[in-house]
Tab-separated table of C-alpha atoms in Angstrom:
chain	number	residue	atom	x	y	z
A	1	UNK	CA	-25.598	-13.709	4.887
A	2	UNK	CA	-21.883	-14.445	5.446
A	3	UNK	CA	-18.863	-11.086	5.130
A	4	UNK	CA	-16.190	-12.430	3.354
A	5	UNK	CA	-13.024	-10.717	3.348
A	6	UNK	CA	-9.551	-10.558	0.958
A	7	UNK	CA	-6.535	-11.094	3.263
A	8	UNK	CA	-4.477	-9.406	1.191
A	9	UNK	CA	-6.718	-5.404	0.769
A	10	UNK	CA	-9.680	-5.436	3.087
A	11	UNK	CA	-12.384	-5.636	0.373
A	12	UNK	CA	-15.333	-7.443	1.864
A	13	UNK	CA	-17.580	-9.343	0.601
A	14	UNK	CA	-20.964	-8.884	1.845
A	15	UNK	CA	-23.370	-11.476	0.808
A	16	UNK	CA	-26.076	-9.490	1.224
A	17	UNK	CA	-25.619	-6.451	-1.258
A	18	UNK	CA	-23.478	-9.090	-4.074
A	19	UNK	CA	-21.370	-7.120	-6.357
A	20	UNK	CA	-23.654	-4.945	-8.609
A	21	UNK	CA	-21.031	-3.302	-10.694
A	22	UNK	CA	-20.204	-6.486	-12.141
A	23	UNK	CA	-23.302	-8.193	-12.700
A	24	UNK	CA	-23.159	-9.899	-8.982
A	25	UNK	CA	-26.561	-9.452	-7.477
A	26	UNK	CA	-27.665	-8.251	-3.861
A	27	UNK	CA	-28.002	-12.048	-1.998
A	28	UNK	CA	-25.714	-13.857	-4.038
A	29	UNK	CA	-23.682	-16.362	-1.614
A	30	UNK	CA	-20.666	-16.448	-2.318
A	31	UNK	CA	-20.600	-19.867	-3.053
A	32	UNK	CA	-22.296	-19.093	-6.169
A	33	UNK	CA	-20.003	-15.971	-7.161
A	34	UNK	CA	-18.765	-16.900	-10.608
A	35	UNK	CA	-14.761	-18.878	-10.538
A	36	UNK	CA	-13.922	-15.695	-12.603
A	37	UNK	CA	-14.677	-12.807	-10.444
A	38	UNK	CA	-11.900	-10.714	-9.276
A	39	UNK	CA	-11.444	-8.587	-6.141
A	40	UNK	CA	-12.215	-5.118	-7.381
A	41	UNK	CA	-10.052	-3.661	-4.745
A	42	UNK	CA	-6.817	-6.181	-5.889
A	43	UNK	CA	-7.404	-7.762	-8.091
A	44	UNK	CA	-6.961	-11.166	-6.630
A	45	UNK	CA	-9.122	-14.169	-8.020
A	46	UNK	CA	-11.721	-15.871	-6.323
A	47	UNK	CA	-9.684	-19.151	-7.115
A	48	UNK	CA	-7.511	-19.160	-4.460
A	49	UNK	CA	-9.605	-16.490	-1.997
A	50	UNK	CA	-7.518	-15.493	-0.215
A	51	UNK	CA	-10.878	-14.589	1.750
A	52	UNK	CA	-12.051	-14.977	4.894
A	53	UNK	CA	-15.053	-15.312	6.347
A	54	UNK	CA	-16.007	-12.552	8.585
A	55	UNK	CA	-19.764	-12.851	10.031
B	1	UNK	CA	27.699	-20.870	-11.034
B	2	UNK	CA	24.493	-20.846	-9.150
B	3	UNK	CA	21.868	-21.904	-11.195
B	4	UNK	CA	21.170	-24.434	-9.075
B	5	UNK	CA	20.841	-21.817	-5.919
B	6	UNK	CA	17.275	-20.941	-4.965
B	7	UNK	CA	15.056	-18.333	-6.179
B	8	UNK	CA	15.682	-15.232	-3.300
B	9	UNK	CA	13.031	-12.779	-2.526
B	10	UNK	CA	14.130	-9.991	-0.677
B	11	UNK	CA	11.250	-9.091	2.182
B	12	UNK	CA	8.131	-10.852	3.010
B	13	UNK	CA	5.109	-8.199	2.653
B	14	UNK	CA	2.489	-8.565	0.355
B	15	UNK	CA	4.909	-7.843	-2.790
B	16	UNK	CA	7.334	-10.266	-1.236
B	17	UNK	CA	4.809	-13.201	-0.306
B	18	UNK	CA	2.336	-12.905	-2.886
B	19	UNK	CA	4.932	-12.440	-5.524
B	20	UNK	CA	5.892	-16.175	-4.152
B	21	UNK	CA	2.760	-17.547	-4.078
B	22	UNK	CA	2.421	-17.153	-7.966
B	23	UNK	CA	5.066	-18.516	-8.554
B	24	UNK	CA	3.773	-21.881	-6.565
B	25	UNK	CA	1.056	-21.662	-9.115
B	26	UNK	CA	3.441	-22.020	-11.926
B	27	UNK	CA	6.533	-24.207	-10.252
B	28	UNK	CA	5.419	-26.514	-6.908
B	29	UNK	CA	9.121	-27.361	-6.753
B	30	UNK	CA	11.786	-24.766	-7.787
B	31	UNK	CA	13.654	-24.334	-4.473
B	32	UNK	CA	12.442	-21.045	-2.873
B	33	UNK	CA	14.007	-18.669	-0.305
B	34	UNK	CA	12.557	-15.667	0.698
B	35	UNK	CA	14.431	-13.566	3.616
B	36	UNK	CA	12.812	-10.737	5.335
B	37	UNK	CA	14.287	-8.330	8.282
B	38	UNK	CA	11.018	-8.694	10.135
B	39	UNK	CA	9.196	-11.249	11.990
B	40	UNK	CA	8.333	-12.816	8.522
B	41	UNK	CA	4.471	-12.554	9.522
B	42	UNK	CA	1.935	-12.202	6.510
B	43	UNK	CA	-0.878	-10.083	7.247
B	44	UNK	CA	-2.841	-7.369	4.807
B	45	UNK	CA	-1.408	-3.567	4.484
B	46	UNK	CA	-4.339	-1.775	3.827
B	47	UNK	CA	-5.969	-2.474	6.825
B	48	UNK	CA	-2.762	-1.013	9.447
B	49	UNK	CA	-5.225	1.826	8.214
B	50	UNK	CA	-8.099	0.362	9.610
B	51	UNK	CA	-7.198	-1.482	13.337
B	52	UNK	CA	-8.215	1.424	15.200
B	53	UNK	CA	-11.869	1.417	14.283
B	54	UNK	CA	-11.522	-2.464	14.393
B	55	UNK	CA	-9.945	-2.085	18.084
B	56	UNK	CA	-7.297	-4.508	16.331
B	57	UNK	CA	-4.411	-5.470	18.359
B	58	UNK	CA	-1.367	-6.209	15.296
B	59	UNK	CA	-1.315	-10.038	16.309
B	60	UNK	CA	-4.646	-9.506	15.855
B	61	UNK	CA	-4.135	-8.892	12.304
B	62	UNK	CA	-1.321	-11.124	11.929
B	63	UNK	CA	-2.742	-13.136	9.374
B	64	UNK	CA	0.196	-15.938	9.754
B	65	UNK	CA	3.147	-16.509	11.155
B	66	UNK	CA	6.845	-16.826	9.773
B	67	UNK	CA	6.641	-21.066	9.679
B	68	UNK	CA	3.377	-21.170	8.906
B	69	UNK	CA	4.290	-19.638	5.636
B	70	UNK	CA	6.812	-21.270	4.324
B	71	UNK	CA	5.411	-24.372	5.255
B	72	UNK	CA	2.036	-23.788	2.283
B	73	UNK	CA	4.552	-22.362	-0.009
B	74	UNK	CA	7.131	-24.938	0.287
B	75	UNK	CA	9.519	-22.330	0.745
B	76	UNK	CA	12.403	-21.671	3.441
B	77	UNK	CA	11.763	-18.015	5.791
B	78	UNK	CA	14.345	-16.644	7.160
B	79	UNK	CA	13.359	-14.058	9.378
B	80	UNK	CA	15.384	-10.652	11.439
B	81	UNK	CA	18.071	-11.517	8.896
B	82	UNK	CA	19.545	-8.601	7.076
B	83	UNK	CA	21.300	-8.303	3.687
B	84	UNK	CA	23.861	-6.233	4.254
B	85	UNK	CA	25.667	-6.555	0.566
B	86	UNK	CA	24.839	-8.234	-3.477
B	87	UNK	CA	27.564	-9.741	-5.027
B	88	UNK	CA	26.329	-9.480	-8.019
B	89	UNK	CA	28.683	-11.185	-9.827
B	90	UNK	CA	29.025	-14.155	-7.880
B	91	UNK	CA	25.186	-14.095	-7.482
B	92	UNK	CA	25.700	-13.843	-4.209
B	93	UNK	CA	23.969	-12.354	-1.005
B	94	UNK	CA	26.124	-11.193	2.298
B	95	UNK	CA	24.119	-12.095	5.303
B	96	UNK	CA	26.367	-10.057	8.564
B	97	UNK	CA	28.854	-12.621	8.123
B	98	UNK	CA	27.693	-15.630	5.713
B	99	UNK	CA	26.960	-15.674	2.275
B	100	UNK	CA	23.807	-16.886	0.842
B	101	UNK	CA	23.892	-17.461	-3.195
B	102	UNK	CA	20.640	-16.880	-5.554
B	103	UNK	CA	20.068	-17.981	-9.253
B	104	UNK	CA	17.087	-14.961	-9.275
B	105	UNK	CA	16.955	-12.192	-7.190
B	106	UNK	CA	14.068	-10.292	-6.300
B	107	UNK	CA	14.591	-6.709	-4.688
B	108	UNK	CA	10.964	-6.755	-2.710
B	109	UNK	CA	11.917	-4.939	-0.012
B	110	UNK	CA	9.115	-1.722	0.225
B	111	UNK	CA	9.845	2.206	1.181
B	112	UNK	CA	10.570	3.916	4.262
B	113	UNK	CA	8.711	6.492	6.053
B	114	UNK	CA	9.778	10.235	5.554
B	115	UNK	CA	11.678	11.442	8.672
B	116	UNK	CA	11.154	14.580	10.678
B	117	UNK	CA	13.910	16.270	11.623
B	118	UNK	CA	12.934	15.565	15.241
B	119	UNK	CA	12.450	11.674	15.091
B	120	UNK	CA	15.197	10.908	16.640
B	121	UNK	CA	14.817	12.769	19.619
B	122	UNK	CA	11.307	12.437	20.681
B	123	UNK	CA	11.149	8.236	20.350
B	124	UNK	CA	8.491	6.570	20.546
B	125	UNK	CA	6.146	10.111	21.049
B	126	UNK	CA	5.872	10.168	17.419
B	127	UNK	CA	5.934	7.270	15.208
B	128	UNK	CA	4.578	6.273	11.660
B	129	UNK	CA	3.261	3.545	10.107
B	130	UNK	CA	4.805	0.789	8.026
B	131	UNK	CA	4.315	-2.523	8.702
B	132	UNK	CA	2.715	-4.485	11.547
B	133	UNK	CA	5.417	-3.893	13.532
B	134	UNK	CA	5.204	-0.256	13.751
B	135	UNK	CA	1.800	-0.824	13.841
B	136	UNK	CA	2.179	-2.578	17.384
B	137	UNK	CA	5.036	-0.506	18.699
B	138	UNK	CA	2.278	2.410	17.844
B	139	UNK	CA	-0.415	1.000	20.100
B	140	UNK	CA	2.102	0.414	22.795
B	141	UNK	CA	2.512	3.366	23.104
B	142	UNK	CA	-1.095	4.917	22.714
B	143	UNK	CA	-2.468	2.546	25.697
B	144	UNK	CA	-4.049	5.329	28.147
B	145	UNK	CA	-3.835	8.148	26.093
B	146	UNK	CA	-6.855	10.271	24.307
B	147	UNK	CA	-4.976	12.823	21.715
B	148	UNK	CA	-3.158	11.949	18.509
B	149	UNK	CA	-2.124	14.721	16.666
B	150	UNK	CA	-1.432	13.424	12.923
B	151	UNK	CA	1.595	15.107	10.690
B	152	UNK	CA	0.375	14.436	7.294
B	153	UNK	CA	-2.940	15.291	5.150
B	154	UNK	CA	-1.751	12.786	2.052
B	155	UNK	CA	-3.801	9.686	2.473
B	156	UNK	CA	-1.835	7.683	4.719
B	157	UNK	CA	-2.591	11.154	6.879
B	158	UNK	CA	-6.092	11.106	6.141
B	159	UNK	CA	-6.742	7.186	6.542
B	160	UNK	CA	-5.211	6.975	9.790
B	161	UNK	CA	-7.133	10.923	11.044
B	162	UNK	CA	-10.797	8.405	10.246
B	163	UNK	CA	-9.021	5.282	11.543
B	164	UNK	CA	-8.474	6.781	15.416
B	165	UNK	CA	-11.235	8.451	14.813
B	166	UNK	CA	-13.783	5.847	14.402
B	167	UNK	CA	-11.459	4.346	17.885
B	168	UNK	CA	-12.390	7.205	19.327
B	169	UNK	CA	-9.795	8.892	20.338
B	170	UNK	CA	-8.840	13.186	19.609
B	171	UNK	CA	-7.219	13.487	16.336
B	172	UNK	CA	-5.463	16.743	15.433
B	173	UNK	CA	-4.147	16.842	11.777
B	174	UNK	CA	-0.861	19.006	10.940
B	175	UNK	CA	0.158	19.813	7.564
B	176	UNK	CA	2.321	22.095	5.151
B	177	UNK	CA	0.009	20.658	2.768
B	178	UNK	CA	-2.932	23.579	2.095
B	179	UNK	CA	-5.603	21.010	1.471
B	180	UNK	CA	-6.036	17.369	1.645
B	181	UNK	CA	-3.949	14.970	-0.803
B	182	UNK	CA	-2.920	17.451	-2.921
B	183	UNK	CA	-1.298	15.475	-5.285
B	184	UNK	CA	-4.579	13.302	-5.468
B	185	UNK	CA	-7.012	15.228	-5.600
B	186	UNK	CA	-8.484	18.769	-6.185
B	187	UNK	CA	-9.368	20.849	-3.673
B	188	UNK	CA	-13.252	20.727	-3.435
B	189	UNK	CA	-12.905	17.029	-2.818
B	190	UNK	CA	-10.293	17.747	-0.561
B	191	UNK	CA	-13.137	20.170	1.418
B	192	UNK	CA	-15.750	17.331	1.810
B	193	UNK	CA	-13.269	14.632	3.184
B	194	UNK	CA	-12.210	17.468	5.808
B	195	UNK	CA	-15.918	18.370	6.330
B	196	UNK	CA	-16.781	14.815	7.424
B	197	UNK	CA	-13.637	14.328	9.275
B	198	UNK	CA	-14.353	17.697	10.848
B	199	UNK	CA	-18.389	16.149	11.597
B	200	UNK	CA	-15.959	13.327	14.043
B	201	UNK	CA	-14.694	16.398	15.941
B	202	UNK	CA	-11.027	16.466	13.756
B	203	UNK	CA	-9.049	19.742	13.979
B	204	UNK	CA	-7.138	20.569	10.676
B	205	UNK	CA	-4.003	23.183	11.111
B	206	UNK	CA	-3.545	23.315	6.815
B	207	UNK	CA	-1.043	25.128	5.543
B	208	UNK	CA	1.178	25.405	8.367
B	209	UNK	CA	4.810	24.926	8.911
B	210	UNK	CA	5.988	23.607	12.200
B	211	UNK	CA	8.345	25.115	14.256
B	212	UNK	CA	9.232	23.273	17.273
B	213	UNK	CA	8.049	19.957	17.778
B	214	UNK	CA	8.906	18.837	22.442
B	215	UNK	CA	8.828	16.413	24.337
B	216	UNK	CA	5.694	17.941	26.722
B	217	UNK	CA	5.333	16.199	29.489
B	218	UNK	CA	4.198	13.071	28.884
B	219	UNK	CA	3.506	13.594	25.333
B	220	UNK	CA	4.568	16.289	22.646
B	221	UNK	CA	3.858	20.064	21.894
B	222	UNK	CA	4.052	21.763	18.297
B	223	UNK	CA	4.207	25.337	17.752
B	224	UNK	CA	2.907	26.056	14.197
B	225	UNK	CA	4.318	28.937	11.866
B	226	UNK	CA	0.830	30.623	12.415
B	227	UNK	CA	0.916	31.217	15.984
B	228	UNK	CA	-1.584	28.271	16.976
B	229	UNK	CA	0.421	25.711	19.496
B	230	UNK	CA	-1.157	22.027	19.879
B	231	UNK	CA	-0.153	19.915	22.585
B	232	UNK	CA	-1.243	16.177	22.278
B	233	UNK	CA	0.041	12.567	24.216
B	234	UNK	CA	1.246	11.115	20.559
B	235	UNK	CA	2.794	12.432	17.337
B	236	UNK	CA	2.177	9.783	14.363
B	237	UNK	CA	4.089	10.686	11.461
B	238	UNK	CA	2.170	10.566	7.979
B	239	UNK	CA	4.909	13.221	5.359
B	240	UNK	CA	5.160	10.123	2.922
B	241	UNK	CA	6.825	7.446	2.008
B	242	UNK	CA	10.438	6.997	-0.276
B	243	UNK	CA	11.306	3.001	-2.017
B	244	UNK	CA	14.109	1.234	0.113
B	245	UNK	CA	17.752	2.468	-2.023
B	246	UNK	CA	20.640	1.744	-0.532
B	247	UNK	CA	20.513	-1.725	-1.148
B	248	UNK	CA	20.666	-1.916	-5.108
B	249	UNK	CA	23.020	1.328	-4.993
B	250	UNK	CA	25.349	-0.395	-3.458
B	251	UNK	CA	25.300	-2.894	-5.452
B	252	UNK	CA	25.126	-0.889	-8.187
B	253	UNK	CA	21.914	-1.234	-10.155
B	254	UNK	CA	20.163	1.288	-11.393
B	255	UNK	CA	17.759	3.183	-9.195
B	256	UNK	CA	15.336	6.787	-10.259
B	257	UNK	CA	12.351	7.538	-7.710
B	258	UNK	CA	12.320	3.900	-7.160
B	259	UNK	CA	14.634	0.776	-8.141
B	260	UNK	CA	14.609	1.025	-11.847
B	261	UNK	CA	12.663	-1.527	-13.541
B	262	UNK	CA	11.911	-2.155	-17.384
B	263	UNK	CA	8.515	-4.048	-18.238
B	264	UNK	CA	9.925	-7.229	-16.969
B	265	UNK	CA	10.326	-5.831	-14.155
B	266	UNK	CA	14.104	-6.274	-14.467
B	267	UNK	CA	17.351	-4.458	-12.875
B	268	UNK	CA	19.840	-3.245	-15.184
B	269	UNK	CA	21.714	-5.815	-13.801
B	270	UNK	CA	21.445	-9.644	-14.819
B	271	UNK	CA	19.030	-12.003	-12.922
B	272	UNK	CA	18.098	-9.649	-10.234
B	273	UNK	CA	14.722	-7.699	-10.143
B	274	UNK	CA	11.892	-5.957	-7.891
B	275	UNK	CA	8.620	-5.087	-7.790
B	276	UNK	CA	6.331	-2.866	-5.773
B	277	UNK	CA	7.460	-0.312	-3.150
B	278	UNK	CA	10.348	0.171	-4.347
B	279	UNK	CA	10.750	0.340	-8.365
B	280	UNK	CA	9.798	2.173	-10.640
B	281	UNK	CA	8.439	1.349	-13.856
B	282	UNK	CA	8.769	3.818	-16.847
B	283	UNK	CA	8.596	6.467	-14.179
B	284	UNK	CA	6.065	5.006	-12.435
B	285	UNK	CA	6.345	4.754	-8.725
B	286	UNK	CA	3.035	2.871	-7.689
B	287	UNK	CA	1.958	2.152	-4.064
B	288	UNK	CA	-0.516	0.578	-4.121
B	289	UNK	CA	-1.694	-3.590	-3.951
B	290	UNK	CA	-3.561	-3.765	-7.826
B	291	UNK	CA	-0.306	-2.738	-9.214
B	292	UNK	CA	1.798	-4.981	-7.432
B	293	UNK	CA	-0.702	-8.262	-7.695
B	294	UNK	CA	-0.696	-6.646	-10.792
B	295	UNK	CA	3.655	-7.379	-10.998
B	296	UNK	CA	3.487	-10.007	-8.867
B	297	UNK	CA	1.690	-12.010	-10.856
B	298	UNK	CA	4.152	-10.346	-14.455
B	299	UNK	CA	7.330	-11.732	-12.479
B	300	UNK	CA	5.764	-14.541	-11.566
B	301	UNK	CA	5.175	-16.293	-15.622
B	302	UNK	CA	8.721	-14.613	-16.318
B	303	UNK	CA	10.606	-16.289	-13.834
B	304	UNK	CA	8.438	-19.692	-14.136
B	305	UNK	CA	10.579	-19.452	-18.006
B	306	UNK	CA	7.474	-17.814	-20.341
B	307	UNK	CA	8.902	-13.547	-20.391
B	308	UNK	CA	6.636	-10.747	-20.584
B	309	UNK	CA	5.470	-7.535	-20.686
B	310	UNK	CA	3.867	-5.789	-17.965
B	311	UNK	CA	0.497	-3.557	-18.607
B	312	UNK	CA	-1.094	-1.208	-15.893
B	313	UNK	CA	-4.476	-0.907	-16.597
B	314	UNK	CA	-6.058	2.324	-14.789
B	315	UNK	CA	-6.286	1.540	-11.535
B	316	UNK	CA	-8.341	3.579	-8.915
B	317	UNK	CA	-7.271	4.050	-5.700
B	318	UNK	CA	-10.462	3.181	-3.216
B	319	UNK	CA	-8.864	6.005	0.127
B	320	UNK	CA	-10.414	4.383	3.308
B	321	UNK	CA	-11.989	7.458	4.939
B	322	UNK	CA	-15.254	5.940	5.488
B	323	UNK	CA	-16.568	9.238	6.858
B	324	UNK	CA	-17.044	10.846	3.230
B	325	UNK	CA	-16.117	7.230	1.096
B	326	UNK	CA	-13.277	8.669	-1.495
B	327	UNK	CA	-12.019	7.113	-4.824
B	328	UNK	CA	-9.479	8.121	-6.569
B	329	UNK	CA	-7.868	7.522	-9.879
B	330	UNK	CA	-4.835	10.024	-10.701
B	331	UNK	CA	-4.909	11.376	-14.360
B	332	UNK	CA	-1.124	9.612	-14.797
B	333	UNK	CA	-1.093	9.403	-18.762
B	334	UNK	CA	-1.928	13.638	-19.042
B	335	UNK	CA	0.486	16.032	-18.784
B	336	UNK	CA	-1.238	18.707	-18.114
B	337	UNK	CA	-5.274	20.151	-18.104
B	338	UNK	CA	-7.775	20.785	-15.192
B	339	UNK	CA	-10.442	19.257	-12.636
B	340	UNK	CA	-14.441	19.697	-12.812
B	341	UNK	CA	-16.306	18.868	-10.121
B	342	UNK	CA	-20.035	19.381	-9.719
B	343	UNK	CA	-22.546	17.737	-7.027
B	344	UNK	CA	-23.282	19.039	-4.097
B	345	UNK	CA	-22.052	18.619	-0.200
B	346	UNK	CA	-19.975	15.170	0.533
B	347	UNK	CA	-21.392	13.564	-2.936
B	348	UNK	CA	-19.343	14.382	-5.292
B	349	UNK	CA	-17.328	14.209	-8.853
B	350	UNK	CA	-14.592	15.737	-9.648
B	351	UNK	CA	-12.994	15.158	-14.360
B	352	UNK	CA	-9.304	15.198	-15.233
B	353	UNK	CA	-9.376	16.298	-18.738
B	354	UNK	CA	-6.540	17.516	-20.844
B	355	UNK	CA	-6.611	20.136	-22.990
B	356	UNK	CA	-7.815	18.040	-25.819
B	357	UNK	CA	-10.779	17.167	-23.658
B	358	UNK	CA	-9.968	13.347	-22.741
B	359	UNK	CA	-10.725	11.862	-19.643
B	360	UNK	CA	-7.411	10.719	-18.284
B	361	UNK	CA	-8.437	11.148	-14.173
B	362	UNK	CA	-11.814	10.748	-11.568
B	363	UNK	CA	-12.240	11.666	-8.044
B	364	UNK	CA	-15.227	10.383	-6.358
B	365	UNK	CA	-16.676	11.024	-3.015
B	366	UNK	CA	-20.501	9.495	-2.073
B	367	UNK	CA	-23.027	8.311	-3.618
B	368	UNK	CA	-20.692	9.477	-6.759
B	369	UNK	CA	-18.328	5.981	-5.646
B	370	UNK	CA	-20.418	4.416	-7.559
B	371	UNK	CA	-19.910	6.148	-11.072
B	372	UNK	CA	-15.987	4.249	-10.691
B	373	UNK	CA	-16.404	1.171	-12.682
B	374	UNK	CA	-18.555	3.425	-16.072
B	375	UNK	CA	-15.512	5.931	-15.414
B	376	UNK	CA	-12.479	3.790	-14.780
B	377	UNK	CA	-13.899	2.186	-18.871
B	378	UNK	CA	-13.484	5.060	-19.972
B	379	UNK	CA	-9.637	6.277	-18.846
B	380	UNK	CA	-6.460	4.969	-20.780
B	381	UNK	CA	-4.062	2.449	-19.308
B	382	UNK	CA	-1.273	3.742	-17.472
B	383	UNK	CA	1.365	1.185	-18.576
B	384	UNK	CA	0.050	-0.330	-21.590
B	385	UNK	CA	0.919	-2.905	-24.201
B	386	UNK	CA	3.274	-2.506	-26.256
B	387	UNK	CA	2.097	-3.244	-30.336
B	388	UNK	CA	3.611	-6.458	-31.904
């Protein structure tokens, strides 16, 4: 399981935890997060995701 | 005539660079020039108040340098360059001795930390952090030191208090505010945050005015009006930000708290726009990332030929105090009303209702942060789309 960080706002998406608020189950790998999902803190879209792998 | 001149963005913070990225998604060709007084490195500003916990040097927080950004954006980036004036009639920028034409101009110049009256005398002993260069300067000043006094108990003061404590430093917070973040949250919620920061070792002197702030040995000494004396190795000023207005004022643009723009982010002068911390949209001057990103997307469309109006949903702010996780939706849409707080310990839910009982804002801590999404759906938007 990896973590991904939004480079705009610092939000961390942890694959182990998913993002249940938006219906993304725990354990969802980054590539399976829906293409139209947006960073919950800054609204950056996934398509140009500006997210970096941090671990 | 300047229609063949580049689109010029002044400022390369989150507002300037994200606007440039959004423009490039819509138009890969248009000539684009960014001008910045600093070094033009791209970084995430919110991460500045998380850097000590992670022991990050300024260079490690920088993601791309100006040359890399220029290449990625297919743009020119002029760094270490001060814009000294705008000739609105001729659509020209003055850059010290030279001039630069623009077809359209975007001011993304940000905000300036308010300065304490002692700042000039104390030099590096009293710093503020509002950009990556400031962050680097503060880290350098702090080398080998342990005790930090933070002046100001707003959002930034609290975030840095938490981050410096997590980074192993001793922190004292001095503020005239009666409790933490009084402009954002009600007193019981502030008390929960304060309790958790105290558990990490923070010492608070709230409701105090500073009578004197002087250099003492290697650090500073503060005398407060309640008679207490605070000694520290380093001081950090976090008493708020003021939009940078001088360039706009000098060019005759209408300013209020920020540079006044309409729902299209246009200023009072043709061909000049503003966004981010320096801009005021219908009375709102919101210095947060999400409004900034929303503005960047809307303005990029306008600049690329699709005029559109900015609208803001309610956008809760995550306050980076991991000792006591906190999310706040300030009640911007209510003239008056009251907070009511429920919960226990550091798991609190505070709701702001107007006199008719409608929800306008909230503050959630600890486990209650999980209610954010549900409550956000109940809030009115901050800037509603006008009916067509």
